[in-house]
Amino acid sequence: MKLLFLGINYDPEIISIAVYSSGLCDYMARHGVETKVVTAKPYFPHWRVFEGWRGPFWKRRKTESGADVVHCPLYVPRKPTGAKRILHHASFALTAAPVTLWRALVWRPDVVFVIGPSLVAAPVGWLAARFGGAKAWLHIQDFEVEAAFATGLIKEESRTGRAAKAFERWVLRRFDRASSISRPMLDKLRQKEVPEERIYELRNWANLEKVTPIEGVSPMKAELGIETPYVALYSGNLANKQGLEVLPEMARHLAHRDDLTLLICGDGPMRDDLVNMAEGLNNIRFLPLQPLEKLSDLLGLADVHLLPQIAGAADVMLPSKLTNMLASGRPVLATAHAGTALGDEVEGAGVLTPPGDGKAAAAAVEALLDDPTRRAELGRTARHRALERWDMDAILGNLHIELEKLTGRHAALVSAE
């Protein structure tokens, strides 16, 4: 089977959607699927193209798994506003189009697999599938249009907002398969009139071999110079769609706890704003993203993981960092309502507080720190949930079978057997 993959985020980016895009393609390449990738030059979460990757030319490389990857140049705004984000995604669609279409015509893939974001590039993938005689698969990591409305990047009733909704509807209905990562997000596909037989649940996963619970004190505590007994950790992208303003507010409400450090490891367009909001607070620290090979030690440093989310976004996106938080065997505090996509995944493995309520979140952290028995029970449930719902081999193995079914190869194999 031949798989042509189109997505804006990919290795060597080490967080968020890039981890899952790279993992999917590496898995397929290692399991006998010829895999070609069209992606962007790495820029996330810093919102600037990485050193050594700058310039107006395309760059091709071969990964250890055997995937053939082309990185396309694109416009990367230093401060990504709504209009600049649209230009950013449009520039990727423009530079990815000739590579994707050429590979489809010459190489003739069986499946063209598109990741949203970037939805703007989805028509390129759909056209490539039609030109190359392939099946077209669209996987939704974030419902970008609704997320833009929820974060205020685009006004829903503006001309741009109406055009965005119309474009999304047009795109979603044209793919042979449309998948997403949670039950409420699959319901969104149904609400957008995607036929039931085209819908597939493709969850994100945790790498359960690389992220394991740590007994005792993580070696990262001494390495990072943290002296407090407890750590509440946020690690990941620092962007406005996550409601991160709640973190400095929490720190203020927890300033009386000299046994706690709020640790924020990450980069992104909101970092400077968060540092300014935390001015004068001694219980909050900001560090860059830590190396991927230290992920398990970093996650094991936490007594509580912090997962902020803005109101209105908990059903249109499911933070990719959640899977590894659960795998670490530590409880998660999420600012989301029960019954949302995020709420469903965290409930029982952590605690939920109302979005934007720093005082409530601080009280919940304090209650967890003062109740080690409950904290340990929630952590055990978190690890069990990761094993039960988020195992990488099971999820991608099932996807491999589904791709074979979509292309008719599964029936041929069964018949041959």
CSV table of C-alpha atoms in Angstrom, one decimal:
chain,number,residue,atom,x,y,z
A,1,MET,CA,0.0,0.0,0.0
A,2,LYS,CA,1.1,3.5,-0.8
A,3,LEU,CA,0.3,6.4,1.6
A,4,LEU,CA,0.7,10.1,0.7
A,5,PHE,CA,0.5,12.3,3.8
A,6,LEU,CA,-0.2,16.0,3.8
A,7,GLY,CA,0.1,18.0,7.0
A,8,ILE,CA,1.7,21.3,8.2
A,9,ASN,CA,3.3,20.1,11.4
A,10,TYR,CA,5.9,17.3,11.5
A,11,ASP,CA,9.2,16.2,13.0
A,12,PRO,CA,11.6,17.8,14.0
A,13,GLU,CA,8.9,19.7,15.9
A,14,ILE,CA,8.6,17.9,19.2
A,15,ILE,CA,5.2,18.8,20.6
A,16,SER,CA,1.5,18.9,19.7
A,17,ILE,CA,0.2,17.6,16.3
A,18,ALA,CA,3.7,17.1,14.9
A,19,VAL,CA,4.3,14.2,17.3
A,20,TYR,CA,1.2,12.3,16.1
A,21,SER,CA,1.7,13.0,12.4
A,22,SER,CA,5.3,11.8,12.6
A,23,GLY,CA,4.4,8.8,14.7
A,24,LEU,CA,1.6,7.8,12.3
A,25,CYS,CA,3.9,8.0,9.2
A,26,ASP,CA,6.8,6.2,10.9
A,27,TYR,CA,4.5,3.4,12.1
A,28,MET,CA,3.1,2.9,8.6
A,29,ALA,CA,6.6,3.0,7.0
A,30,ARG,CA,7.8,0.4,9.5
A,31,HIS,CA,4.8,-1.8,8.8
A,32,GLY,CA,5.2,-2.2,5.1
A,33,VAL,CA,3.4,0.9,3.8
A,34,GLU,CA,5.3,3.0,1.3
A,35,THR,CA,5.0,6.4,2.8
A,36,LYS,CA,5.6,9.9,1.3
A,37,VAL,CA,5.1,13.0,3.3
A,38,VAL,CA,4.5,16.7,2.3
A,39,THR,CA,4.9,19.0,5.2
A,40,ALA,CA,6.1,22.5,6.2
A,41,LYS,CA,9.5,23.6,7.4
A,42,PRO,CA,9.5,23.3,11.2
A,43,TYR,CA,8.4,26.5,13.0
A,44,PHE,CA,6.2,25.4,16.0
A,45,PRO,CA,5.8,26.4,18.8
A,46,HIS,CA,8.2,29.3,18.5
A,47,TRP,CA,6.4,30.7,15.4
A,48,ARG,CA,9.7,31.1,13.5
A,49,VAL,CA,11.4,28.7,11.2
A,50,PHE,CA,14.1,26.6,12.9
A,51,GLU,CA,17.7,27.4,12.5
A,52,GLY,CA,19.2,25.5,9.6
A,53,TRP,CA,15.8,25.3,7.8
A,54,ARG,CA,15.4,28.9,6.6
A,55,GLY,CA,15.3,29.9,3.0
A,56,PRO,CA,12.8,29.9,0.0
A,57,PHE,CA,13.6,26.3,-1.2
A,58,TRP,CA,12.0,22.9,-0.5
A,59,LYS,CA,14.0,20.4,1.5
A,60,ARG,CA,13.8,16.6,1.0
A,61,ARG,CA,14.9,14.0,3.5
A,62,LYS,CA,14.5,10.3,4.4
A,63,THR,CA,13.6,9.3,7.9
A,64,GLU,CA,14.9,6.4,9.9
A,65,SER,CA,11.6,4.6,9.3
A,66,GLY,CA,11.9,5.0,5.6
A,67,ALA,CA,9.3,7.7,5.1
A,68,ASP,CA,10.2,10.1,2.2
A,69,VAL,CA,9.6,13.7,3.5
A,70,VAL,CA,9.5,17.0,1.6
A,71,HIS,CA,9.5,20.2,3.8
A,72,CYS,CA,7.9,23.2,2.0
A,73,PRO,CA,8.7,26.9,2.7
A,74,LEU,CA,5.9,29.0,4.2
A,75,TYR,CA,5.1,32.4,5.7
A,76,VAL,CA,5.4,32.3,9.5
A,77,PRO,CA,4.1,35.4,11.3
A,78,ARG,CA,5.9,36.3,14.5
A,79,LYS,CA,2.6,37.3,16.1
A,80,PRO,CA,-0.1,35.1,14.7
A,81,THR,CA,-3.4,37.1,14.5
A,82,GLY,CA,-6.5,35.7,12.7
A,83,ALA,CA,-5.7,37.2,9.3
A,84,LYS,CA,-2.0,36.3,9.6
A,85,ARG,CA,-2.9,32.7,10.5
A,86,ILE,CA,-5.0,32.5,7.3
A,87,LEU,CA,-2.1,33.7,5.2
A,88,HIS,CA,0.2,31.3,7.0
A,89,HIS,CA,-1.9,28.3,6.2
A,90,ALA,CA,-2.6,29.6,2.6
A,91,SER,CA,1.1,29.9,2.0
A,92,PHE,CA,1.6,26.3,3.0
A,93,ALA,CA,-1.2,25.2,0.7
A,94,LEU,CA,0.4,27.1,-2.1
A,95,THR,CA,3.9,25.6,-1.7
A,96,ALA,CA,2.7,22.1,-0.9
A,97,ALA,CA,0.4,22.0,-4.0
A,98,PRO,CA,2.9,21.3,-6.7
A,99,VAL,CA,4.7,18.6,-4.7
A,100,THR,CA,1.5,16.9,-3.6
A,101,LEU,CA,-0.1,16.9,-7.0
A,102,TRP,CA,3.1,15.8,-8.7
A,103,ARG,CA,3.6,12.9,-6.3
A,104,ALA,CA,-0.1,11.9,-6.8
A,105,LEU,CA,0.2,11.9,-10.6
A,106,VAL,CA,3.5,10.2,-10.9
A,107,TRP,CA,3.6,7.9,-7.8
A,108,ARG,CA,-0.1,6.9,-7.7
A,109,PRO,CA,-0.8,6.5,-4.0
A,110,ASP,CA,-3.6,4.3,-2.7
A,111,VAL,CA,-4.6,6.9,0.0
A,112,VAL,CA,-4.0,10.6,0.4
A,113,PHE,CA,-4.1,11.3,4.2
A,114,VAL,CA,-4.7,15.0,5.2
A,115,ILE,CA,-4.4,16.5,8.7
A,116,GLY,CA,-6.4,19.4,9.8
A,117,PRO,CA,-4.9,21.8,10.6
A,118,SER,CA,-4.3,22.9,8.0
A,119,LEU,CA,-7.8,22.8,6.6
A,120,VAL,CA,-6.8,25.4,4.0
A,121,ALA,CA,-4.6,22.8,2.4
A,122,ALA,CA,-7.3,20.1,2.5
A,123,PRO,CA,-8.5,20.8,-1.1
A,124,VAL,CA,-4.9,20.2,-2.3
A,125,GLY,CA,-5.0,16.7,-0.8
A,126,TRP,CA,-8.5,16.0,-2.1
A,127,LEU,CA,-7.4,17.1,-5.7
A,128,ALA,CA,-4.3,14.9,-5.4
A,129,ALA,CA,-6.4,11.9,-4.5
A,130,ARG,CA,-8.7,12.5,-7.4
A,131,PHE,CA,-5.9,13.1,-9.9
A,132,GLY,CA,-4.0,10.0,-8.6
A,133,GLY,CA,-7.0,7.7,-8.4
A,134,ALA,CA,-6.6,7.4,-4.6
A,135,LYS,CA,-8.9,7.4,-1.6
A,136,ALA,CA,-9.0,10.7,0.3
A,137,TRP,CA,-8.9,10.7,4.1
A,138,LEU,CA,-9.2,13.9,6.3
A,139,HIS,CA,-8.3,13.7,9.9
A,140,ILE,CA,-9.4,16.5,12.2
A,141,GLN,CA,-7.1,17.3,15.2
A,142,ASP,CA,-8.8,20.7,15.8
A,143,PHE,CA,-11.9,22.1,14.4
A,144,GLU,CA,-10.0,25.2,13.3
A,145,VAL,CA,-13.0,27.3,12.4
A,146,GLU,CA,-14.8,26.9,15.6
A,147,ALA,CA,-11.6,27.2,17.6
A,148,ALA,CA,-11.0,30.6,15.8
A,149,PHE,CA,-14.5,31.7,16.9
A,150,ALA,CA,-14.0,30.5,20.5
A,151,THR,CA,-10.7,32.3,20.8
A,152,GLY,CA,-11.9,35.5,19.1
A,153,LEU,CA,-9.5,35.3,16.2
A,154,ILE,CA,-12.5,35.5,13.8
A,155,LYS,CA,-15.9,36.9,14.4
A,156,GLU,CA,-18.5,34.2,13.7
A,157,GLU,CA,-21.0,36.5,12.0
A,158,SER,CA,-18.4,38.5,10.0
A,159,ARG,CA,-18.0,38.0,6.3
A,160,THR,CA,-14.8,36.0,7.0
A,161,GLY,CA,-16.6,33.9,9.6
A,162,ARG,CA,-19.4,33.0,7.2
A,163,ALA,CA,-16.9,32.2,4.4
A,164,ALA,CA,-14.9,30.0,6.8
A,165,LYS,CA,-18.0,28.0,7.8
A,166,ALA,CA,-19.0,27.5,4.2
A,167,PHE,CA,-15.5,26.4,3.2
A,168,GLU,CA,-15.4,23.9,6.1
A,169,ARG,CA,-18.7,22.3,5.1
A,170,TRP,CA,-17.5,22.0,1.5
A,171,VAL,CA,-14.3,20.3,2.5
A,172,LEU,CA,-15.7,17.9,5.0
A,173,ARG,CA,-18.2,16.4,2.6
A,174,ARG,CA,-15.8,15.6,-0.1
A,175,PHE,CA,-13.5,13.1,1.6
A,176,ASP,CA,-14.0,9.3,1.5
A,177,ARG,CA,-13.2,9.2,5.3
A,178,ALA,CA,-13.3,11.9,7.9
A,179,SER,CA,-11.9,11.1,11.3
A,180,SER,CA,-11.3,12.8,14.6
A,181,ILE,CA,-10.0,12.1,18.1
A,182,SER,CA,-12.9,12.0,20.5
A,183,ARG,CA,-16.6,11.2,20.8
A,184,PRO,CA,-17.8,14.8,21.0
A,185,MET,CA,-15.6,15.7,18.0
A,186,LEU,CA,-17.1,12.8,16.0
A,187,ASP,CA,-20.5,14.2,16.9
A,188,LYS,CA,-19.3,17.5,15.4
A,189,LEU,CA,-18.7,15.7,12.1
A,190,ARG,CA,-22.2,14.3,12.2
A,191,GLN,CA,-23.6,17.8,12.9
A,192,LYS,CA,-21.7,19.0,9.9
A,193,GLU,CA,-23.6,16.4,7.8
A,194,VAL,CA,-20.7,14.0,7.2
A,195,PRO,CA,-22.3,10.7,6.4
A,196,GLU,CA,-22.1,8.2,9.2
A,197,GLU,CA,-20.4,5.5,7.1
A,198,ARG,CA,-17.5,7.9,6.4
A,199,ILE,CA,-16.8,8.7,10.0
A,200,TYR,CA,-13.9,7.0,11.9
A,201,GLU,CA,-12.5,7.5,15.4
A,202,LEU,CA,-8.7,7.9,15.3
A,203,ARG,CA,-7.6,8.8,18.8
A,204,ASN,CA,-4.2,10.3,19.7
A,205,TRP,CA,-2.0,8.0,21.6
A,206,ALA,CA,0.6,7.8,24.3
A,207,ASN,CA,4.0,6.2,23.8
A,208,LEU,CA,3.6,3.8,26.7
A,209,GLU,CA,7.2,2.6,26.3
A,210,LYS,CA,8.7,6.1,26.6
A,211,VAL,CA,6.4,7.5,29.2
A,212,THR,CA,6.2,5.5,32.4
A,213,PRO,CA,5.3,6.4,36.0
A,214,ILE,CA,8.2,7.4,38.2
A,215,GLU,CA,8.3,6.1,41.7
A,216,GLY,CA,9.8,8.6,44.1
A,217,VAL,CA,11.5,11.8,43.1
A,218,SER,CA,12.2,12.5,39.4
A,219,PRO,CA,15.8,13.2,38.6
A,220,MET,CA,14.6,16.3,36.7
A,221,LYS,CA,13.8,18.0,40.0
A,222,ALA,CA,17.5,18.4,41.0
A,223,GLU,CA,18.5,19.0,37.4
A,224,LEU,CA,16.1,22.0,37.1
A,225,GLY,CA,17.0,23.2,40.6
A,226,ILE,CA,13.5,22.9,42.1
A,227,GLU,CA,13.6,22.7,45.9
A,228,THR,CA,9.9,22.7,46.8
A,229,PRO,CA,8.3,19.3,47.7
A,230,TYR,CA,5.5,19.8,45.2
A,231,VAL,CA,5.3,20.7,41.5
A,232,ALA,CA,2.3,21.6,39.4
A,233,LEU,CA,3.4,21.4,35.8
A,234,TYR,CA,2.3,22.8,32.5
A,235,SER,CA,4.4,21.7,29.5
A,236,GLY,CA,3.6,22.6,25.9
A,237,ASN,CA,2.7,25.4,23.5
A,238,LEU,CA,2.0,28.8,24.9
A,239,ALA,CA,-0.8,30.2,22.7
A,240,ASN,CA,-4.0,32.1,23.2
A,241,LYS,CA,-6.4,29.3,22.4
A,242,GLN,CA,-5.6,27.5,25.7
A,243,GLY,CA,-6.7,29.9,28.4
A,244,LEU,CA,-3.2,30.1,29.9
A,245,GLU,CA,-4.0,33.3,31.6
A,246,VAL,CA,-5.4,31.2,34.4
A,247,LEU,CA,-1.9,30.0,35.4
A,248,PRO,CA,-0.5,33.3,36.8
A,249,GLU,CA,-3.8,33.8,38.5
A,250,MET,CA,-3.5,30.4,40.1
A,251,ALA,CA,0.0,31.2,41.3
A,252,ARG,CA,-1.3,34.3,43.0
A,253,HIS,CA,-4.0,32.3,44.9
A,254,LEU,CA,-1.3,29.8,45.8
A,255,ALA,CA,1.4,32.3,46.9
A,256,HIS,CA,1.0,31.2,50.5
A,257,ARG,CA,2.1,27.7,49.7
A,258,ASP,CA,5.9,27.8,50.0
A,259,ASP,CA,6.0,24.0,49.4
A,260,LEU,CA,4.8,24.4,45.7
A,261,THR,CA,6.3,25.5,42.4
A,262,LEU,CA,4.2,26.1,39.4
A,263,LEU,CA,6.4,25.1,36.5
A,264,ILE,CA,5.7,26.2,32.9
A,265,CYS,CA,7.9,24.6,30.3
A,266,GLY,CA,7.1,25.9,26.8
A,267,ASP,CA,7.4,28.4,24.1
A,268,GLY,CA,5.0,30.3,21.9
A,269,PRO,CA,3.5,33.7,21.1
A,270,MET,CA,2.0,34.1,24.6
A,271,ARG,CA,5.1,33.5,26.6
A,272,ASP,CA,6.1,37.1,27.2
A,273,ASP,CA,2.6,38.0,28.2
A,274,LEU,CA,2.5,35.2,30.8
A,275,VAL,CA,5.9,36.2,32.2
A,276,ASN,CA,4.5,39.8,32.6
A,277,MET,CA,1.4,38.5,34.3
A,278,ALA,CA,3.5,36.6,36.8
A,279,GLU,CA,5.7,39.5,37.7
A,280,GLY,CA,6.4,39.6,41.5
A,281,LEU,CA,5.4,36.0,42.0
A,282,ASN,CA,8.1,33.7,43.5
A,283,ASN,CA,6.2,30.4,43.1
A,284,ILE,CA,6.1,30.3,39.3
A,285,ARG,CA,8.9,29.4,37.0
A,286,PHE,CA,9.2,29.6,33.2
A,287,LEU,CA,11.6,27.2,31.3
A,288,PRO,CA,12.0,26.3,27.6
A,289,LEU,CA,10.6,23.0,26.3
A,290,GLN,CA,12.7,20.2,27.6
A,291,PRO,CA,14.4,17.6,25.3
A,292,LEU,CA,12.1,14.8,24.0
A,293,GLU,CA,14.3,12.1,25.5
A,294,LYS,CA,13.6,13.6,29.0
A,295,LEU,CA,9.8,13.6,28.5
A,296,SER,CA,9.1,10.8,31.0
A,297,ASP,CA,11.3,12.4,33.7
A,298,LEU,CA,9.7,15.7,33.1
A,299,LEU,CA,6.2,14.4,33.3
A,300,GLY,CA,7.1,12.4,36.4
A,301,LEU,CA,8.3,15.6,38.0
A,302,ALA,CA,4.7,16.7,38.4
A,303,ASP,CA,2.5,16.0,41.4
A,304,VAL,CA,-0.3,17.5,39.4
A,305,HIS,CA,-0.5,18.3,35.7
A,306,LEU,CA,-2.2,21.5,34.6
A,307,LEU,CA,-4.3,21.6,31.5
A,308,PRO,CA,-6.0,24.9,30.9
A,309,GLN,CA,-8.7,25.3,28.2
A,310,ILE,CA,-10.9,28.2,27.3
A,311,ALA,CA,-14.7,28.0,27.5
A,312,GLY,CA,-16.1,26.9,24.2
A,313,ALA,CA,-13.0,25.1,23.0
A,314,ALA,CA,-13.3,21.8,25.0
A,315,ASP,CA,-15.5,20.2,22.3
A,316,VAL,CA,-13.6,21.4,19.2
A,317,MET,CA,-10.1,20.4,20.3
A,318,LEU,CA,-8.6,17.8,22.6
A,319,PRO,CA,-5.1,18.9,23.7
A,320,SER,CA,-2.6,16.4,22.4
A,321,LYS,CA,-0.5,16.7,25.6
A,322,LEU,CA,-3.2,15.0,27.6
A,323,THR,CA,-2.2,11.5,26.5
A,324,ASN,CA,1.3,11.6,27.9
A,325,MET,CA,0.0,13.3,31.1
A,326,LEU,CA,-2.2,10.4,31.7
A,327,ALA,CA,0.6,7.9,30.8
A,328,SER,CA,2.8,9.4,33.5
A,329,GLY,CA,0.4,8.2,36.2
A,330,ARG,CA,-0.2,11.7,37.7
A,331,PRO,CA,-3.6,13.4,38.1
A,332,VAL,CA,-4.6,16.1,35.7
A,333,LEU,CA,-6.4,19.3,36.6
A,334,ALA,CA,-8.3,20.6,33.6
A,335,THR,CA,-10.3,23.8,33.2
A,336,ALA,CA,-13.3,22.2,31.4
A,337,HIS,CA,-16.9,21.3,32.0
A,338,ALA,CA,-18.1,17.7,32.5
A,339,GLY,CA,-19.5,16.2,29.4
A,340,THR,CA,-17.1,17.9,27.0
A,341,ALA,CA,-14.5,16.0,25.0
A,342,LEU,CA,-11.8,17.1,27.5
A,343,GLY,CA,-14.0,16.6,30.5
A,344,ASP,CA,-14.8,13.0,29.5
A,345,GLU,CA,-11.2,12.1,29.2
A,346,VAL,CA,-10.1,13.7,32.5
A,347,GLU,CA,-13.0,12.8,34.8
A,348,GLY,CA,-11.9,10.1,37.2
A,349,ALA,CA,-8.2,10.6,36.3
A,350,GLY,CA,-8.1,14.1,37.6
A,351,VAL,CA,-10.3,17.0,38.5
A,352,LEU,CA,-12.3,19.6,36.5
A,353,THR,CA,-12.7,23.3,37.3
A,354,PRO,CA,-14.6,26.0,35.4
A,355,PRO,CA,-12.7,27.6,32.5
A,356,GLY,CA,-11.0,30.9,33.4
A,357,ASP,CA,-11.5,30.5,37.2
A,358,GLY,CA,-8.1,30.7,38.6
A,359,LYS,CA,-9.3,30.7,42.2
A,360,ALA,CA,-11.2,27.5,41.8
A,361,ALA,CA,-8.3,25.8,40.0
A,362,ALA,CA,-5.9,26.9,42.8
A,363,ALA,CA,-8.3,25.5,45.4
A,364,ALA,CA,-8.4,22.2,43.5
A,365,VAL,CA,-4.6,22.0,43.3
A,366,GLU,CA,-4.4,22.7,47.0
A,367,ALA,CA,-6.9,20.0,47.8
A,368,LEU,CA,-5.0,17.4,45.7
A,369,LEU,CA,-1.7,18.3,47.4
A,370,ASP,CA,-3.2,17.9,50.8
A,371,ASP,CA,-4.7,14.5,50.0
A,372,PRO,CA,-2.0,12.1,48.9
A,373,THR,CA,-4.3,9.1,48.9
A,374,ARG,CA,-6.7,10.7,46.4
A,375,ARG,CA,-3.8,12.0,44.4
A,376,ALA,CA,-2.3,8.4,44.1
A,377,GLU,CA,-5.7,6.9,43.2
A,378,LEU,CA,-6.3,9.4,40.4
A,379,GLY,CA,-2.8,8.8,39.2
A,380,ARG,CA,-3.4,5.1,39.0
A,381,THR,CA,-6.6,5.6,37.1
A,382,ALA,CA,-4.8,8.0,34.7
A,383,ARG,CA,-2.2,5.3,33.9
A,384,HIS,CA,-4.8,2.6,33.5
A,385,ARG,CA,-6.8,4.9,31.1
A,386,ALA,CA,-3.7,5.5,29.0
A,387,LEU,CA,-3.2,1.8,28.7
A,388,GLU,CA,-6.8,1.1,28.0
A,389,ARG,CA,-7.6,3.9,25.5
A,390,TRP,CA,-4.4,5.4,24.2
A,391,ASP,CA,-2.0,2.5,23.3
A,392,MET,CA,-0.1,3.5,20.2
A,393,ASP,CA,0.3,0.0,18.6
A,394,ALA,CA,-3.4,-0.8,19.0
A,395,ILE,CA,-4.6,2.6,17.6
A,396,LEU,CA,-2.3,2.6,14.6
A,397,GLY,CA,-2.7,-1.1,14.0
A,398,ASN,CA,-6.4,-0.6,13.7
A,399,LEU,CA,-5.9,2.4,11.4
A,400,HIS,CA,-3.6,0.2,9.2
A,401,ILE,CA,-6.5,-2.3,8.9
A,402,GLU,CA,-9.0,0.5,8.1
A,403,LEU,CA,-6.7,1.9,5.4
A,404,GLU,CA,-6.5,-1.6,3.8
A,405,LYS,CA,-10.3,-1.9,4.0
A,406,LEU,CA,-10.7,1.5,2.4
A,407,THR,CA,-8.5,0.6,-0.5
A,408,GLY,CA,-9.9,-3.0,-0.9
A,409,ARG,CA,-6.6,-4.6,0.1
A,410,HIS,CA,-8.0,-6.1,3.3
A,411,ALA,CA,-10.6,-8.1,1.5
A,412,ALA,CA,-8.0,-9.3,-1.0
A,413,LEU,CA,-5.7,-10.4,1.8
A,414,VAL,CA,-8.5,-12.3,3.6
A,415,SER,CA,-9.5,-13.9,0.3
A,416,ALA,CA,-5.9,-15.0,-0.4
A,417,GLU,CA,-5.6,-16.5,3.1
